[in-house]
Amino acid sequence: MFDAPGQLWWQHAVIYQVYPRSFQDTNNDGIGDLNGVLQRLDYLSETLGVDAIWLSPFYPSPDADFGYDITDFKAVDPRLGTLETFDALLSEIHARRMKLIIDLIVTYTSDQHPWFVEARRSRQSAKRDWYMWASPKQSGAPPNNWQSAFGGSGWELDATTGQYYYHSFTKHQPDLNWRNPEVREAMLDVARFWLARGVDGFRIDAAHWILKDPDLRDNPPNTAPRSPVARALGEYDSQLHLYDKGHSDCHEVFRAYRQLIDSYSTADQPRFAVGEIHIFDWQEWVKFYGERLDELHMPYNFGLVGAAWQPEVVRGVVEGMERALPAGAWGNYVLGNHDEPRLASRLGAEQARLATLLLLTLRGTPTLYYGDEIGMLNGEFTPDQIRDPWGKNNPLFGRDPARTPMQWDASPNGGFCAEGVAAWLPANPDYATRNVEAQLADPRSMLNFTRHLLRLRQNSRTLQQGAYRTLEGAPQGCYAYYRTTAGERLVVALNFNGREQVLPLPSGGRVLISTHMDRGGRTERELRLRAHEGCLIALG
Ligand code: NOJ
């Protein structure tokens, strides 16, 4: 693999998100486990060829929010393995010259975490102030109008002590009080624990929710016209979230995390943190890099996930990020994750290929979501099969559809778990035809397309580091851009619609890959893009 001087691994890596409970079950409980990830490492490193794994939560959890409600930040859920399994997995990942970043949950614990159990015992408890408590209003109503992102008030009354505690998400995830120095120390110590074990970095969960308005002011109403999706969010979207997240004090916390992470970084092992930051105002978003680039190495850029799939909108996201990035900061792109509908369901199979070409040829670190490389589709469920707490409150936002078991082959349960074992979420029945094994045998499959593209990126300094510039004059329905270094000019040309289009190029060139996987060779100055076709071209 090309190893560019001056380029840190997380800048030239392609990250692959493994949602471990849905990847591979090896102990016949229907829940994927760390040993399962270990068994599939050859697939990730050799067959597919990604550079880094982001492992979603594997900590002990009562599963109110499937691993994001944690009872012990320094342990492995026994259903998923042990610390020894974790160490074995990490060392096998490193043996393959890959990196591992893990989900670091910082904003809340489980309500069954010993800290919270202690905190709710009495108002005098030594851990009381570790969480956000407030007394009811005179009327008995919650202290303010803040809402849980999953629906309903964010405040839950604790009958024993007569106060409310705050939860940004489910009521089983009480938010920590980051203004308490003991909390801060205990949480930084969690990061130390995993850094000392050797992880290469973190995906910091719900990062900008970490600190709220200390005066607990009411959020003002949102009077802007709202989209149908936003309206479906109900009460949550009827407020402007000025006070319930993103308090400017959170930047100081990220500087502390960065110092800690840097103190574990060496020339051989630079460590890294990417934050889950759902902010779509670029000026606000870039603040998470820090004024002196001393906060997160990258805030996740979700611009493409919610974007209407139109060339001018996509172009706007790319140019928006390019323009906003401060000097020295490194960007990134995401098309899906465990919180979003499946890419191929959102865009359709053809445009999912186009989107993958975009993701893997832009300037910035790409993150792939497990299963998108074979075009997995949203799962469908009967009401009694719904597991996701958000989906239970509001089926429109259910996230189970994107969390179904990885489809490895045509055997029962798609090879995710043994025959006769009930998977925690049923495999999508299309596993019989849509699976890794079948797609490896088909030279033009989505999987082979993605593999090919990953290799092109890994061997191209221009794709990894080259400058980005929009190619002006693309016909309607198309978006095209250059990626250039001193010695090379690449063009990526994307046709977003179902009609053939002709794109004038500045010179002829060589087609390195087409989404249709059926052409190579030279192209003249007029590039004919078939319906839904995208091409990567080396000019000259
Ligand atoms: C962010 C995670 O990505 C999401 O899956 C989870 O539900 C929330 N944090 C709340 O725990």
XYZ file of N, CA, C and O in Angstrom, residues 181-304:
496
model
N -15.752 18.009 38.049
C -14.381 17.598 37.728
C -14.138 16.097 37.910
O -13.316 15.511 37.198
N -14.882 15.460 38.804
C -14.684 14.006 38.988
C -15.186 13.229 37.764
O -14.598 12.222 37.372
N -16.266 13.716 37.187
C -16.804 13.063 35.983
C -15.771 13.169 34.862
O -15.428 12.198 34.181
N -15.280 14.349 34.714
C -14.297 14.608 33.670
C -13.088 13.680 33.834
O -12.647 13.045 32.870
N -12.614 13.558 35.052
C -11.452 12.727 35.294
C -11.782 11.249 35.019
O -11.020 10.534 34.373
N -12.960 10.823 35.498
C -13.340 9.416 35.301
C -13.491 9.101 33.813
O -13.090 8.028 33.339
N -14.041 10.052 33.050
C -14.255 9.791 31.624
C -12.951 9.856 30.835
O -12.720 9.055 29.926
N -12.083 10.787 31.186
C -10.782 10.819 30.501
C -10.010 9.540 30.811
O -9.269 9.015 29.974
N -10.249 9.018 31.999
C -9.563 7.786 32.372
C -10.032 6.598 31.512
O -9.268 5.675 31.249
N -11.276 6.640 31.084
C -11.774 5.594 30.181
C -10.957 5.629 28.877
O -10.504 4.602 28.365
N -10.754 6.832 28.366
C -9.963 6.958 27.124
C -8.543 6.442 27.360
O -7.987 5.718 26.521
N -7.969 6.789 28.522
C -6.617 6.299 28.844
C -6.569 4.781 28.820
O -5.640 4.185 28.289
N -7.597 4.160 29.386
C -7.642 2.697 29.484
C -7.509 2.051 28.101
O -6.720 1.138 27.895
N -8.250 2.588 27.129
C -8.245 1.963 25.796
C -7.006 2.364 24.993
O -6.490 1.566 24.207
N -6.534 3.584 25.203
C -5.302 3.995 24.514
C -4.144 3.128 25.005
O -3.311 2.662 24.213
N -4.112 2.877 26.312
C -3.034 2.050 26.862
C -3.139 0.623 26.328
O -2.134 -0.077 26.171
N -4.337 0.176 26.013
C -4.512 -1.170 25.432
C -4.055 -1.205 23.981
O -3.907 -2.268 23.404
N -3.920 -0.022 23.378
C -3.341 0.014 22.029
C -4.264 0.430 20.908
O -3.874 0.341 19.735
N -5.474 0.901 21.219
C -6.345 1.299 20.096
C -5.737 2.506 19.378
O -4.995 3.292 19.969
N -6.084 2.645 18.113
C -5.517 3.731 17.305
C -6.346 5.010 17.406
O -5.925 6.042 16.893
N -7.496 4.912 18.022
C -8.275 6.129 18.161
C -9.721 5.849 18.478
O -10.119 4.712 18.771
N -10.498 6.920 18.394
C -11.896 6.862 18.830
C -12.829 7.516 17.813
O -12.459 8.474 17.145
N -14.052 7.008 17.801
C -15.173 7.734 17.210
C -15.953 8.208 18.441
O -16.490 7.388 19.191
N -15.935 9.513 18.677
C -16.562 10.035 19.893
C -18.054 10.250 19.635
O -18.451 11.048 18.782
N -18.821 9.486 20.373
C -20.272 9.418 20.169
C -20.964 10.693 20.668
O -20.591 11.242 21.711
N -21.976 11.108 19.927
C -22.833 12.251 20.329
C -21.992 13.390 20.905
O -22.313 13.962 21.946
N -20.902 13.716 20.213
C -19.869 14.564 20.806
C -20.383 15.939 21.246
O -20.073 16.386 22.344
N -21.159 16.598 20.405
C -21.505 17.963 20.801
C -22.691 18.044 21.764
O -23.137 19.122 22.122
N -23.173 16.900 22.228
C -24.242 16.911 23.229
C -23.648 16.954 24.636
O -24.359 16.960 25.624
N -22.346 16.935 24.697
C -21.667 16.695 25.970
C -21.965 17.790 27.005
O -22.105 17.505 28.179
N -22.094 19.033 26.568
C -22.359 20.119 27.526
C -23.521 20.992 27.065
O -23.642 21.316 25.887
N -24.338 21.326 28.055
C -25.555 22.103 27.784
C -25.499 23.419 28.546
O -24.593 23.644 29.338
N -26.539 24.225 28.343
C -26.621 25.507 29.034
C -26.658 25.286 30.551
O -27.549 24.600 31.051
N -25.728 25.857 31.305
C -25.724 25.625 32.759
C -26.959 26.195 33.449
O -27.353 25.724 34.513
N -27.594 27.187 32.827
C -28.807 27.769 33.440
C -30.080 27.038 33.020
O -31.181 27.451 33.382
N -29.927 26.001 32.239
C -31.080 25.195 31.796
C -32.188 26.038 31.164
O -33.384 25.803 31.401
N -31.798 27.016 30.350
C -32.830 27.859 29.721
C -33.678 27.063 28.724
O -33.163 26.154 28.069
N -34.931 27.447 28.605
C -35.825 26.824 27.610
C -35.277 27.054 26.208
O -34.808 28.155 25.904
N -35.411 26.055 25.345
C -35.130 26.284 23.929
C -36.213 27.165 23.337
O -37.395 26.988 23.650
N -35.856 28.112 22.454
C -36.898 28.917 21.793
C -37.603 28.108 20.695
O -37.059 27.100 20.228
N -38.807 28.566 20.306
C -39.516 27.819 19.246
C -38.815 27.934 17.898
O -38.149 28.938 17.618
N -38.958 26.908 17.101
C -38.438 26.910 15.730
C -39.564 27.372 14.818
O -40.527 26.644 14.594
N -39.443 28.592 14.301
C -40.541 29.129 13.502
C -40.302 28.966 12.006
O -41.143 29.310 11.190
N -39.128 28.421 11.650
C -38.814 28.252 10.218
C -39.755 27.218 9.611
O -40.194 26.295 10.306
N -40.059 27.350 8.304
C -40.883 26.316 7.656
C -40.152 24.975 7.740
O -38.936 24.924 7.567
N -40.893 23.930 8.027
C -40.223 22.649 8.248
C -40.584 21.638 7.176
O -41.697 21.599 6.678
N -39.605 20.797 6.855
C -39.839 19.752 5.861
C -40.754 18.700 6.484
O -40.880 18.621 7.705
N -41.385 17.851 5.635
C -42.256 16.801 6.197
C -41.485 15.895 7.165
O -42.006 15.490 8.191
N -40.219 15.605 6.849
C -39.443 14.729 7.737
C -39.248 15.413 9.086
O -39.434 14.821 10.149
N -38.901 16.699 9.025
C -38.696 17.432 10.270
C -39.998 17.474 11.067
O -39.989 17.311 12.291
N -41.113 17.662 10.360
C -42.399 17.719 11.078
C -42.689 16.398 11.771
O -43.222 16.363 12.866
N -42.251 15.305 11.129
C -42.492 13.994 11.729
C -41.696 13.828 13.024
O -42.034 13.006 13.871
N -40.642 14.619 13.165
C -39.886 14.569 14.417
C -40.698 15.158 15.566
O -40.331 15.028 16.725
N -41.787 15.853 15.208
C -42.716 16.350 16.214
C -42.101 17.436 17.067
O -41.367 18.302 16.595
N -42.422 17.336 18.344
C -42.013 18.341 19.327
C -40.512 18.648 19.225
O -40.082 19.796 19.326
N -39.709 17.625 19.001
C -38.258 17.838 18.994
C -37.865 18.903 17.982
O -37.046 19.771 18.256
N -38.472 18.830 16.814
C -38.084 19.784 15.780
C -38.856 21.104 15.865
O -38.612 22.009 15.088
N -39.761 21.200 16.826
C -40.484 22.475 16.954
C -39.669 23.455 17.801
O -40.107 24.560 18.062
N -38.493 23.032 18.233
C -37.625 23.926 19.024
C -36.318 24.164 18.279
O -35.854 23.307 17.536
N -35.711 25.302 18.557
C -34.333 25.530 18.115
C -33.440 25.018 19.248
O -33.595 25.443 20.394
N -32.515 24.149 18.896
C -31.742 23.490 19.973
C -30.538 24.335 20.381
O -29.393 23.945 20.206
N -30.878 25.489 20.951
C -29.826 26.431 21.333
C -29.160 26.063 22.642
O -27.987 26.319 22.846
N -29.961 25.488 23.531
C -29.458 25.349 24.914
C -29.249 23.908 25.361
O -28.606 23.672 26.370
N -29.805 22.937 24.636
C -29.749 21.563 25.153
C -28.562 20.779 24.610
O -28.427 19.587 24.888
N -27.725 21.394 23.799
C -26.499 20.731 23.336
C -25.562 21.788 22.775
O -25.942 22.949 22.594
N -24.331 21.365 22.515
C -23.388 22.240 21.815
C -22.980 23.481 22.575
O -22.576 24.472 21.958
N -23.059 23.483 23.919
C -22.591 24.666 24.655
C -21.109 24.880 24.356
O -20.341 23.924 24.253
N -20.719 26.151 24.231
C -19.340 26.420 23.781
C -18.285 25.832 24.726
O -17.154 25.581 24.308
N -18.655 25.544 25.965
C -17.695 24.911 26.880
C -17.225 23.547 26.376
O -16.203 23.035 26.840
N -17.978 22.939 25.463
C -17.571 21.595 25.020
C -16.219 21.646 24.287
O -15.479 20.672 24.275
N -15.863 22.808 23.731
C -14.569 22.887 23.025
C -13.406 22.659 23.977
O -12.398 22.069 23.614
N -13.579 23.113 25.188
C -12.520 22.908 26.189
C -12.378 21.404 26.476
O -11.273 20.886 26.633
N -13.497 20.696 26.506
C -13.444 19.247 26.751
C -12.708 18.549 25.599
O -11.873 17.664 25.814
N -12.994 18.978 24.378
C -12.315 18.316 23.250
C -10.827 18.647 23.221
O -10.020 17.832 22.780
N -10.477 19.849 23.720
C -9.026 20.136 23.819
C -8.381 19.186 24.829
O -7.280 18.684 24.603
N -9.105 18.895 25.906
C -8.553 17.974 26.916
C -8.406 16.565 26.315
O -7.384 15.895 26.510
N -9.421 16.132 25.572
C -9.323 14.814 24.918
C -8.139 14.800 23.949
O -7.382 13.838 23.871
N -7.994 15.883 23.198
C -6.929 15.922 22.195
C -5.550 15.840 22.860
O -4.672 15.106 22.401
N -5.406 16.588 23.968
C -4.113 16.526 24.663
C -3.823 15.114 25.134
O -2.708 14.622 25.016
N -4.843 14.481 25.649
C -4.673 13.114 26.142
C -4.288 12.183 24.988
O -3.337 11.392 25.094
N -5.013 12.295 23.898
C -4.762 11.428 22.745
C -3.351 11.691 22.200
O -2.586 10.768 21.914
N -3.004 12.964 22.097
C -1.655 13.301 21.606
C -0.577 12.753 22.529
O 0.497 12.350 22.067
N -0.875 12.705 23.820
C 0.164 12.235 24.742
C 0.424 10.733 24.554
O 1.446 10.231 24.986
N -0.501 10.042 23.905
C -0.285 8.613 23.610
C 0.212 8.396 22.179
O 0.430 7.274 21.767
N 0.329 9.474 21.415
C 0.738 9.323 20.009
C 2.252 9.234 19.902
O 2.967 9.958 20.589
N 2.704 8.363 19.030
C 4.134 8.276 18.744
C 4.283 8.326 17.226
O 3.295 8.223 16.498
N 5.539 8.426 16.781
C 5.753 8.439 15.331
C 5.225 7.142 14.723
O 4.688 7.130 13.611
N 5.354 6.054 15.449
C 4.886 4.761 14.932
C 3.375 4.603 15.036
O 2.778 3.841 14.295
N 2.818 5.265 16.010
C 1.376 5.096 16.205
C 0.704 6.426 16.532
O 0.402 6.711 17.690
N 0.469 7.225 15.477
C -0.296 8.449 15.726
C -1.740 8.062 16.049
O -2.316 7.227 15.362
N -2.295 8.612 17.093
C -3.686 8.269 17.445
C -4.606 9.364 16.906
O -4.146 10.442 16.533
N -5.904 9.088 16.997
C -6.818 9.904 16.203
C -8.210 9.912 16.826
O -8.613 8.926 17.437
N -8.933 11.015 16.668
C -10.331 11.049 17.130
C -11.223 11.740 16.108
O -10.914 12.834 15.636
N -12.306 11.058 15.772
C -13.326 11.665 14.913
C -14.592 11.774 15.754
O -14.918 10.853 16.507
N -15.272 12.916 15.673
C -16.446 13.104 16.527
C -17.736 13.011 15.743
O -17.810 13.458 14.591
N -18.749 12.449 16.380
C -20.083 12.454 15.761
C -20.688 13.836 16.005
O -21.132 14.152 17.109
N -20.659 14.664 14.976
C -21.137 16.048 15.098
C -22.204 16.278 14.023
O -21.878 16.410 12.847
N -23.441 16.332 14.448
C -24.524 16.568 13.475
C -24.786 18.062 13.363
O -25.762 18.577 13.903
N -23.871 18.748 12.694
C -24.050 20.191 12.498
C -23.877 20.461 11.014
O -22.913 19.991 10.401
N -24.820 21.213 10.444
C -24.797 21.385 8.990
C -24.451 22.811 8.575
O -24.497 23.138 7.400
N -24.135 23.624 9.560
C -23.643 24.967 9.258
C -22.117 24.864 9.290
O -21.520 24.607 10.337
N -21.505 25.058 8.100
C -20.065 24.772 7.999
C -19.234 25.579 8.995
O -18.253 25.096 9.542
N -19.639 26.835 9.229
C -18.849 27.668 10.139
C -18.885 27.113 11.562
O -17.886 27.149 12.279
N -20.040 26.585 11.947
C -20.142 25.958 13.277
C -19.400 24.623 13.293
O -18.741 24.268 14.265
N -19.543 23.896 12.191
C -18.941 22.557 12.095
C -17.422 22.619 12.236
O -16.825 21.839 12.983
N -16.792 23.558 11.541
C -15.315 23.591 11.570
C -14.780 23.937 12.961
O -13.620 23.636 13.255
N -15.635 24.520 13.804
C -15.143 24.882 15.143
C -14.650 23.659 15.914
O -13.864 23.781 16.833
N -15.129 22.469 15.507
C -14.740 21.267 16.255
C -13.337 20.780 15.903
O -12.814 19.883 16.552
N -12.718 21.376 14.899
C -11.288 21.122 14.675
C -10.468 21.886 15.725
O -9.325 21.547 15.982
N -11.073 22.928 16.281
C -10.377 23.778 17.245
C -9.713 24.941 16.538
O -9.239 24.812 15.399
N -9.681 26.079 17.227
C -9.091 27.286 16.611
C -7.659 27.061 16.195
O -7.185 27.591 15.206
N -6.943 26.267 16.986
C -5.540 25.960 16.633
C -5.414 24.516 16.171
O -4.373 23.888 16.379
N -6.453 23.986 15.602
C -6.503 22.570 15.235
C -6.107 21.713 16.425
O -5.356 20.741 16.302
N -6.658 22.066 17.578
C -6.273 21.372 18.808
C -7.460 20.660 19.465
O -7.431 20.362 20.650
N -8.527 20.402 18.657
C -9.655 19.638 19.211
C -9.741 18.299 18.485
O -8.777 17.553 18.483
N -10.855 18.013 17.821
C -10.982 16.733 17.121
C -10.122 16.743 15.860
O -10.017 17.771 15.199
N -9.535 15.580 15.523
C -8.823 15.516 14.245
C -9.810 15.751 13.102
O -9.470 16.362 12.094
N -11.023 15.234 13.280
C -12.082 15.488 12.297
C -13.442 15.421 12.991
O -13.672 14.498 13.762
N -14.342 16.369 12.721
C -15.749 16.133 13.046
C -16.341 15.353 11.860
O -16.024 15.677 10.704
N -17.140 14.347 12.116
C -17.751 13.648 10.978
C -18.554 14.638 10.142
O -19.215 15.529 10.672
N -18.459 14.470 8.827
C -19.194 15.325 7.900
C -20.372 14.524 7.346
O -20.182 13.641 6.522
N -21.588 14.839 7.822
C -22.777 14.090 7.397
C -23.512 14.764 6.240
O -24.651 14.425 5.949
N -22.836 15.726 5.618
C -23.485 16.502 4.562
C -24.078 15.652 3.453
O -25.146 15.968 2.924
N -23.409 14.566 3.077
C -23.913 13.760 1.956
C -25.041 12.822 2.369
O -25.777 12.325 1.522
